[in-house]
PDB file of C-alpha atoms in Angstrom:
ATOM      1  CA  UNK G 105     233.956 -62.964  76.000  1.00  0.00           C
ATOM      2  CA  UNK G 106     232.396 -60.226  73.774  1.00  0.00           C
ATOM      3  CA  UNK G 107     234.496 -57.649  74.908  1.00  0.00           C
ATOM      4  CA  UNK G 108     237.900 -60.236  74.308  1.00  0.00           C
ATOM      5  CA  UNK G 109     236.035 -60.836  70.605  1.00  0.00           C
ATOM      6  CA  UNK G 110     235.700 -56.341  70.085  1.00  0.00           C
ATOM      7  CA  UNK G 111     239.302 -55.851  70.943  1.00  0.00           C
ATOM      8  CA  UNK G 112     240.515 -58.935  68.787  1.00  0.00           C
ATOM      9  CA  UNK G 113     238.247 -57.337  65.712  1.00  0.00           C
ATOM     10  CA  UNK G 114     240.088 -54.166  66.632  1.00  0.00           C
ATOM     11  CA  UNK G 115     243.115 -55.152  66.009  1.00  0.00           C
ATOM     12  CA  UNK G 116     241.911 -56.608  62.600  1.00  0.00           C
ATOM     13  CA  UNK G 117     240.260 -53.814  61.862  1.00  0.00           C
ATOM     14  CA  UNK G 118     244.000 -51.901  62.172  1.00  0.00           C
ATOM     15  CA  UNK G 119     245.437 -53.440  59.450  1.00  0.00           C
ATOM     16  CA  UNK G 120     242.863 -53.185  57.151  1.00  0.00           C
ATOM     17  CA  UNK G 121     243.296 -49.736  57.993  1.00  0.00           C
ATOM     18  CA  UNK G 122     246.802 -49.453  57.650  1.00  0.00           C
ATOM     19  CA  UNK G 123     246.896 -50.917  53.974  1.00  0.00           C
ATOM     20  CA  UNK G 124     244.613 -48.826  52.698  1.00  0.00           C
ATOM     21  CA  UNK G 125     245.292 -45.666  54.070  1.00  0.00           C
ATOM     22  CA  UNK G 126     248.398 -45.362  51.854  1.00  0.00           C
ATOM     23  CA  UNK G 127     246.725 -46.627  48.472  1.00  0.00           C
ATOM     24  CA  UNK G 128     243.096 -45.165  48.514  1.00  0.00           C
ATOM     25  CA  UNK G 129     242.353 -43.166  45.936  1.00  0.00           C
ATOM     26  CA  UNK G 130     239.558 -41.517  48.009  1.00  0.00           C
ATOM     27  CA  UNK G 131     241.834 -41.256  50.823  1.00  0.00           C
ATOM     28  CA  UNK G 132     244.906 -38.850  48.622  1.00  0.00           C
ATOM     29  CA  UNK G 133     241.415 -36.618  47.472  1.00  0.00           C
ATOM     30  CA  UNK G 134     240.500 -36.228  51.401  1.00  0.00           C
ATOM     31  CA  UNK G 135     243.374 -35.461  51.803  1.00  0.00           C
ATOM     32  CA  UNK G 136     243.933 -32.970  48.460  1.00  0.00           C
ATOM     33  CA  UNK G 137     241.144 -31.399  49.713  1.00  0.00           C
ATOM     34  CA  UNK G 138     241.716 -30.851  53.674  1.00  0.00           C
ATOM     35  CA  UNK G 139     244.958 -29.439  52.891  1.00  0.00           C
ATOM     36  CA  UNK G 140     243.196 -26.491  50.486  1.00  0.00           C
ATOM     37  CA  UNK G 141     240.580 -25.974  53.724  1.00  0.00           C
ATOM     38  CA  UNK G 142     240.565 -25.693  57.341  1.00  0.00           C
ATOM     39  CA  UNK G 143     243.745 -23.401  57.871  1.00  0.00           C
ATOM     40  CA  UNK G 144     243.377 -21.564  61.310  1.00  0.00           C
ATOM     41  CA  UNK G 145     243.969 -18.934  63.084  1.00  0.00           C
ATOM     42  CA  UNK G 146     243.894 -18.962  67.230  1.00  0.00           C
ATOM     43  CA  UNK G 147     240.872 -17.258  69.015  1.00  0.00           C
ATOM     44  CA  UNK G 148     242.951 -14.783  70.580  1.00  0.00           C
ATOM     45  CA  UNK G 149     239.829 -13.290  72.875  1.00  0.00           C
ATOM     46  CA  UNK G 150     240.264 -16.957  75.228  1.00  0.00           C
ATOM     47  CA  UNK G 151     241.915 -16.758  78.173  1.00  0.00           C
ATOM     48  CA  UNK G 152     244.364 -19.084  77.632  1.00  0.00           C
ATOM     49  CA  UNK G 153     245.692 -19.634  81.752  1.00  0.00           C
ATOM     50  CA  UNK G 154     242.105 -20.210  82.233  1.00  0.00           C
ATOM     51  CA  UNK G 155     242.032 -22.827  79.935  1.00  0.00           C
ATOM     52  CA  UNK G 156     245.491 -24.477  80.780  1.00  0.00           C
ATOM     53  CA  UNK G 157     244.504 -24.568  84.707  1.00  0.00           C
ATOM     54  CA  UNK G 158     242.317 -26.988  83.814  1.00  0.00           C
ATOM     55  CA  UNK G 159     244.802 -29.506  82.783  1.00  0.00           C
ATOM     56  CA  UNK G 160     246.461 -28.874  86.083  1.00  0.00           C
ATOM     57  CA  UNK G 161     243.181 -29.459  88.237  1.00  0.00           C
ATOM     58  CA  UNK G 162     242.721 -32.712  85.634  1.00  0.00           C
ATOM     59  CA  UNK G 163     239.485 -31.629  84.007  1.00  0.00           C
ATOM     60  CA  UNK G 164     239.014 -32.538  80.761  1.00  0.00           C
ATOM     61  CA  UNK G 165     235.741 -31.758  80.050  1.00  0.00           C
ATOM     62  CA  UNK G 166     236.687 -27.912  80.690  1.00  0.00           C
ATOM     63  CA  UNK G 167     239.825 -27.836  79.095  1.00  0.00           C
ATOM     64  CA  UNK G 168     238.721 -29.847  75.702  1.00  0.00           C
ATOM     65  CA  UNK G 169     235.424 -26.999  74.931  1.00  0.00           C
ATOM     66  CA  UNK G 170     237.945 -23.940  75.866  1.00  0.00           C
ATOM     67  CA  UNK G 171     240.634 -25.868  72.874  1.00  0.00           C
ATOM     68  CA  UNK G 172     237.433 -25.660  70.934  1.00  0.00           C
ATOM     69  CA  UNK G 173     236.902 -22.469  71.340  1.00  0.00           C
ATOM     70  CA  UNK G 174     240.213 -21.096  70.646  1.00  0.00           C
ATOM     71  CA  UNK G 175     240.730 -23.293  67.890  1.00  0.00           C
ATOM     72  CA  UNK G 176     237.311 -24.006  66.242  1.00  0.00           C
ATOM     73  CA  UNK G 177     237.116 -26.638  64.130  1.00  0.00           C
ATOM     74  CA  UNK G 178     233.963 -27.355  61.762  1.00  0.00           C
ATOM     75  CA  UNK G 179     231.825 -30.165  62.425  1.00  0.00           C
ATOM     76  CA  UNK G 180     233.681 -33.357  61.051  1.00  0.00           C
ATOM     77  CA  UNK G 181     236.998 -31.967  61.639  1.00  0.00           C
ATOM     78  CA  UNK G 182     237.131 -31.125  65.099  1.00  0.00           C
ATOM     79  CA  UNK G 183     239.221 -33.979  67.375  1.00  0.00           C
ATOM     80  CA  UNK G 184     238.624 -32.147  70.616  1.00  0.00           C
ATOM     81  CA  UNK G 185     234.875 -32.365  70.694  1.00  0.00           C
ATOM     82  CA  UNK G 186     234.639 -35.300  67.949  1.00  0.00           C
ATOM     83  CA  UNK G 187     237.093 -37.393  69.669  1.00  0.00           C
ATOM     84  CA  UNK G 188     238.687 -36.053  72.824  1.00  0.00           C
ATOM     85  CA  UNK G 189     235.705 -34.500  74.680  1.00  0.00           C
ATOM     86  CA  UNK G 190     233.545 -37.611  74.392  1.00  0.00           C
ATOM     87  CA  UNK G 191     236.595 -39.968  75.237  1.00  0.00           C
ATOM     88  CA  UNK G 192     236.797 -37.955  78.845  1.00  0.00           C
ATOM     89  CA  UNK G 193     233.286 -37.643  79.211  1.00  0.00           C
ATOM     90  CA  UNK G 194     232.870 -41.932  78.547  1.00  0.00           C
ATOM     91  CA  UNK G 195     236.104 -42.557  81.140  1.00  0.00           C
ATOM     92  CA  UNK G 196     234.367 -40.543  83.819  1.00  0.00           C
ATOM     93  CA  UNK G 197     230.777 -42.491  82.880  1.00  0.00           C
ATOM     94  CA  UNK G 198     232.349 -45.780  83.201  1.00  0.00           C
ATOM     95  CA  UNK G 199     235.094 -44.761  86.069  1.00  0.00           C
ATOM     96  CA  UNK G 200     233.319 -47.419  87.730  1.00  0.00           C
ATOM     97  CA  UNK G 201     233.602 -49.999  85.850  1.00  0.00           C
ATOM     98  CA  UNK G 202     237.415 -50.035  85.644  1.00  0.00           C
ATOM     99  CA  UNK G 203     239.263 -51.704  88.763  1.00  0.00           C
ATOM    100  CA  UNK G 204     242.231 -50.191  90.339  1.00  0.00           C
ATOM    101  CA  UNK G 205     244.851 -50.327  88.042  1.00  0.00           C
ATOM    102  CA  UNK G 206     242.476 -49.431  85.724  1.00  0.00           C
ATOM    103  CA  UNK G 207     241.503 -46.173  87.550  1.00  0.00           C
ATOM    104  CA  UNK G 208     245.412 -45.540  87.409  1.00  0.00           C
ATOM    105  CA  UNK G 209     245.322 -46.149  83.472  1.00  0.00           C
ATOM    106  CA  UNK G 210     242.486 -43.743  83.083  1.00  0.00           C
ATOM    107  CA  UNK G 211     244.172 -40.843  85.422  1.00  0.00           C
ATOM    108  CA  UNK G 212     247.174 -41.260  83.633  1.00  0.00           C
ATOM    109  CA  UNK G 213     246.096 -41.412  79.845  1.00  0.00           C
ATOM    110  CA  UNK G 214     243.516 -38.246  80.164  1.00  0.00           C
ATOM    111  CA  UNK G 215     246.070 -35.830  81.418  1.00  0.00           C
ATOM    112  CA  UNK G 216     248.863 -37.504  79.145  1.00  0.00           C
ATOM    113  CA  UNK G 217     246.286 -36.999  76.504  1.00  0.00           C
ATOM    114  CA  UNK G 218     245.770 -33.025  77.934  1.00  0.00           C
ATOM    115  CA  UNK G 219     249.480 -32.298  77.852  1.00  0.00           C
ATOM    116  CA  UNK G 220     250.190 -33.348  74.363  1.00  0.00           C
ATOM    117  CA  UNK G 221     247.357 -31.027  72.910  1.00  0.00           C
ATOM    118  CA  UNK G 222     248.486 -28.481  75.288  1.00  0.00           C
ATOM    119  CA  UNK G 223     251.227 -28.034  72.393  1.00  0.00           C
ATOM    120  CA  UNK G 224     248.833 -27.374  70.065  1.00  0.00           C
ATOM    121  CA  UNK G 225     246.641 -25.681  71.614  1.00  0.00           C
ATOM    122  CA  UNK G 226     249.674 -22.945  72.150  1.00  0.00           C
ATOM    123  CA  UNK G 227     250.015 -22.341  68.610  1.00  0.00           C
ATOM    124  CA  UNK G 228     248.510 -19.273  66.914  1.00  0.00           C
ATOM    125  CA  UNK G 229     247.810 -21.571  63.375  1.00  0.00           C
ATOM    126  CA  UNK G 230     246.923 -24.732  62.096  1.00  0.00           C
ATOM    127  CA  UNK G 231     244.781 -27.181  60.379  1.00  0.00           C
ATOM    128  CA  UNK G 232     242.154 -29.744  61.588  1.00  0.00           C
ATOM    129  CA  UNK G 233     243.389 -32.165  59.719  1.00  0.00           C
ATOM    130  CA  UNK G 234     246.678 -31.907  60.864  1.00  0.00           C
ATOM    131  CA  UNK G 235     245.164 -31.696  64.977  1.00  0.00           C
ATOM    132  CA  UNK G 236     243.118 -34.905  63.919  1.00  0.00           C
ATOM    133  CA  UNK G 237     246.163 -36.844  62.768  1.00  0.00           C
ATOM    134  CA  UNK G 238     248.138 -35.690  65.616  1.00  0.00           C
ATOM    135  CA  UNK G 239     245.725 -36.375  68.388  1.00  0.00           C
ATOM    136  CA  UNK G 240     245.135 -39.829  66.707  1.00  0.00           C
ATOM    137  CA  UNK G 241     248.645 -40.622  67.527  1.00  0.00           C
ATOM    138  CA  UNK G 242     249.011 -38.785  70.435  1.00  0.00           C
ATOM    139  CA  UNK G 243     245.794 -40.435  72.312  1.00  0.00           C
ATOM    140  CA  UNK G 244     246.981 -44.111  71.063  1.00  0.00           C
ATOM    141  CA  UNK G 245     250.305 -42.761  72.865  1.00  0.00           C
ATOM    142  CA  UNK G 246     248.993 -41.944  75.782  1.00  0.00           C
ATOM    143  CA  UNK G 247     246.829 -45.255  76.174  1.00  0.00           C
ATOM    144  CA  UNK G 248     250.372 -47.176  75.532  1.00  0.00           C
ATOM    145  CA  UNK G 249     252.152 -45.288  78.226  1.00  0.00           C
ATOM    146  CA  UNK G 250     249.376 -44.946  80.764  1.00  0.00           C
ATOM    147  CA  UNK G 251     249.788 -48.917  80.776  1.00  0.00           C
ATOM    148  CA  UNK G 252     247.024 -50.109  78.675  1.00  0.00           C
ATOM    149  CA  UNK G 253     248.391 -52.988  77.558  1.00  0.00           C
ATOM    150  CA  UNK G 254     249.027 -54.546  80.831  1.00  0.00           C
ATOM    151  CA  UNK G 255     245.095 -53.511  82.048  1.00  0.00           C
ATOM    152  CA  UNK G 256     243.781 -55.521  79.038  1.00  0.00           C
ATOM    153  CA  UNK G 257     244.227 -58.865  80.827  1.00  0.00           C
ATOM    154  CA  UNK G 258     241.625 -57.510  83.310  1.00  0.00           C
ATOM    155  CA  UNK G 259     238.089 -58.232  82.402  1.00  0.00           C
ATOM    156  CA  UNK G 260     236.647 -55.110  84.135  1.00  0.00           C
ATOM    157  CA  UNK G 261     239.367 -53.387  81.845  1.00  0.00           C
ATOM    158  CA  UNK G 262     238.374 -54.313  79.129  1.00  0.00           C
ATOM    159  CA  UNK G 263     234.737 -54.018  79.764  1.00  0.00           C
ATOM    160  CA  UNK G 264     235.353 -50.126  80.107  1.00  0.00           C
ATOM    161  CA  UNK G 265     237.735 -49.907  77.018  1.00  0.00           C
ATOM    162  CA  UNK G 266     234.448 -51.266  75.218  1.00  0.00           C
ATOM    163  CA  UNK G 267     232.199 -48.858  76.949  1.00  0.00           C
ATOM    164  CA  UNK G 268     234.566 -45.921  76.222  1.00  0.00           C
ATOM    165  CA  UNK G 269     235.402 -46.939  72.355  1.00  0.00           C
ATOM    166  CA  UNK G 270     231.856 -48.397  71.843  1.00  0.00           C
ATOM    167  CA  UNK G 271     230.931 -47.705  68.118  1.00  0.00           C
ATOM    168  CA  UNK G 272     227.820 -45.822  66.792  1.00  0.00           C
ATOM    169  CA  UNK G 273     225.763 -46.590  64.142  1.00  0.00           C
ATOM    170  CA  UNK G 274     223.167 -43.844  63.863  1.00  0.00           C
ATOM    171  CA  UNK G 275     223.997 -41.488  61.021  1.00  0.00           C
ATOM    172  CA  UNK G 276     226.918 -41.406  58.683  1.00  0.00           C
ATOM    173  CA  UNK G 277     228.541 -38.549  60.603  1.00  0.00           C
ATOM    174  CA  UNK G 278     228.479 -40.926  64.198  1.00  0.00           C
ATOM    175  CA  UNK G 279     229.541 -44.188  61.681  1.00  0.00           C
ATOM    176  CA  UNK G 280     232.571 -41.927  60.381  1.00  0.00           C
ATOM    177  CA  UNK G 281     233.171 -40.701  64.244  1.00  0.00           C
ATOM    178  CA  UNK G 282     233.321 -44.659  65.414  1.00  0.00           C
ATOM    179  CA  UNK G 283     235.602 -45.573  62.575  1.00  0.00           C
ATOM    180  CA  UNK G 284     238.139 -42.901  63.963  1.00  0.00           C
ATOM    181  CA  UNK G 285     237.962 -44.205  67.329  1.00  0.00           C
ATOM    182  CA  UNK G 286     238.161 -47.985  66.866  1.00  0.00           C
ATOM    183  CA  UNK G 287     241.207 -47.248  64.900  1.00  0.00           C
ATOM    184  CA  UNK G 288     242.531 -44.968  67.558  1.00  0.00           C
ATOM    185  CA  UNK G 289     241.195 -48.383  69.797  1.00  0.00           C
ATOM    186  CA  UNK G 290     243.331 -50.428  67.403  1.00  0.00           C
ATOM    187  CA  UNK G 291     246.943 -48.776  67.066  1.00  0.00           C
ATOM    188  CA  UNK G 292     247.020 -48.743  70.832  1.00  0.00           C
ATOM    189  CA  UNK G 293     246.423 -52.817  70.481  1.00  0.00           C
ATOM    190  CA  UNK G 294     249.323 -52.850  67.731  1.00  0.00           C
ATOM    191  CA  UNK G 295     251.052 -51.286  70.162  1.00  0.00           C
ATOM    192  CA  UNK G 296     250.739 -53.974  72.754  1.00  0.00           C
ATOM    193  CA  UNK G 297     251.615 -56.630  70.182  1.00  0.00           C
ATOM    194  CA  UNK G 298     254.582 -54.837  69.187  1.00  0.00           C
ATOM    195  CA  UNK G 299     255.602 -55.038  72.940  1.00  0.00           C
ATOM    196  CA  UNK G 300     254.411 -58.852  73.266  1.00  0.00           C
ATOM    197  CA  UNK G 301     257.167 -59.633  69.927  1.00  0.00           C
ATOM    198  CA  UNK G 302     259.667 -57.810  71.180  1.00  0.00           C
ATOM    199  CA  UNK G 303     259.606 -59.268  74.768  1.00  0.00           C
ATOM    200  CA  UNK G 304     259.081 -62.758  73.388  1.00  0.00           C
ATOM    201  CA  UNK G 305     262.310 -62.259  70.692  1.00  0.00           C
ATOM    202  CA  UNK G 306     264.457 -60.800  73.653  1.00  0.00           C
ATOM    203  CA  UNK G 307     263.589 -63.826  75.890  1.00  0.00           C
ATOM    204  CA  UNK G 308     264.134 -66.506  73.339  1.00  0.00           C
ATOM    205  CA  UNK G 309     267.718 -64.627  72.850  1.00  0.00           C
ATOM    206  CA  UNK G 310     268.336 -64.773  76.315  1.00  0.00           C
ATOM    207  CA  UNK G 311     267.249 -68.503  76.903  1.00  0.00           C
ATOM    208  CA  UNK G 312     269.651 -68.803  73.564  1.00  0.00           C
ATOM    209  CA  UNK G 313     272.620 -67.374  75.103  1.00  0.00           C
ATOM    210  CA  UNK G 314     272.547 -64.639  72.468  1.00  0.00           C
ATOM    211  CA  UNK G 315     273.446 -60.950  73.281  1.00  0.00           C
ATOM    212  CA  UNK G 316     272.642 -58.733  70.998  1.00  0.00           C
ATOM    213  CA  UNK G 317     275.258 -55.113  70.375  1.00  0.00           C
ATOM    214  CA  UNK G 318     273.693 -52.072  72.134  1.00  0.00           C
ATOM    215  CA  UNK G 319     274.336 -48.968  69.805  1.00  0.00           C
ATOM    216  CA  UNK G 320     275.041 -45.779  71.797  1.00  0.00           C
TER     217      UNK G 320
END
């Protein structure tokens, strides 16, 4: 029941989110000031086929600190070992706790996850802020596609899903690391409901004897 409560708050917590990411004044002088800091350039000294074997052998752990190290990121800024890194480390924690097509969801999300910062971690230059934004999306993505939306019904799924998005509270820095990932945790939910509406609408239509014009 508490975990069905968590991923209900999540999805309240979303769009909260969304409404005031586009009006906060705070939020436009973040962002002011990321764009002004945090421009990159690639560690050219990694060994980048190293690095990218991992994502074919499926560890995440290894590939995630070599992305750090070619692409450094300062402490508050860094998605691979703010955000990513943990993420695999809590999936192979709670592995267990997952049933089976759970253990499909997590397989499939983690090297989804992997490929889609494989693209960035090609490139020679960027900023953090942009990675952050763009593994935000990407992971919430990956959980959509991986199938998380039909493990949810599981209570063992969801169980992990806490687990593996379960806030923290000690410090600002782990409070502003939590936010992050319960809204990651709560796009992948819109997701889901986006799915549920538009399932619903094109049933109703169908029970209604209404066709609707396919565009090509």
């Amino acid at each position: 029941m508490q975990s069905v409560l968590l991923l209900f708050a999540l999805g309240v917590l979303s769009l909260h989110v969304s409404m005031i990411a586009g009006h906060s004044f705070l939020g436009r002088i973040r962002q002011f000031v990321w764009r002004r800091r945090n421009y990159l350039q690639a560690n050219d000294a990694v060994d980048q086929e190293r690095c990218l074997a991992h994502i074919q052998s499926g560890d995440c752990v290894e590939f995630y600190k070599c992305f750090q190290e070619r692409l450094p990121c300062t402490p508050g800024h860094s998605y691979a070992t703010e955000h990513a890194l943990p993420r695999c480390r809590a999936y192979r924690a709670d592995y267990g706790t997952f049933d089976g097509r759970g253990h499909f969801f997590v397989n499939a999300t983690t090297r989804c996850l992997m490929e889609k910062m494989k693209l960035k971690f090609l490139q020679d230059n960027y900023q953090c802020r942009n990675l952050t934004l763009y593994g935000r999306r990407a992971e919430a993505d990956c959980n959509k596609d991986a199938g998380f939306c039909r493990i949810i019904s599981s209570s063992a799924n969801r169980d992990g899903l806490c687990n593996v998005y379960k806030p923290s509270i000690r410090g600002f820095r782990n409070l502003r690391i939590s936010f992050v990932d319960l809204t990651i945790a709560a796009n992948s939910l819109k997701k889901c409901a986006a799915d549920v509406i538009e399932d619903v609408g094109t049933t109703l239509l169908r029970r209604l004897g209404i066709s609707l014009p396919i565009h090509g």
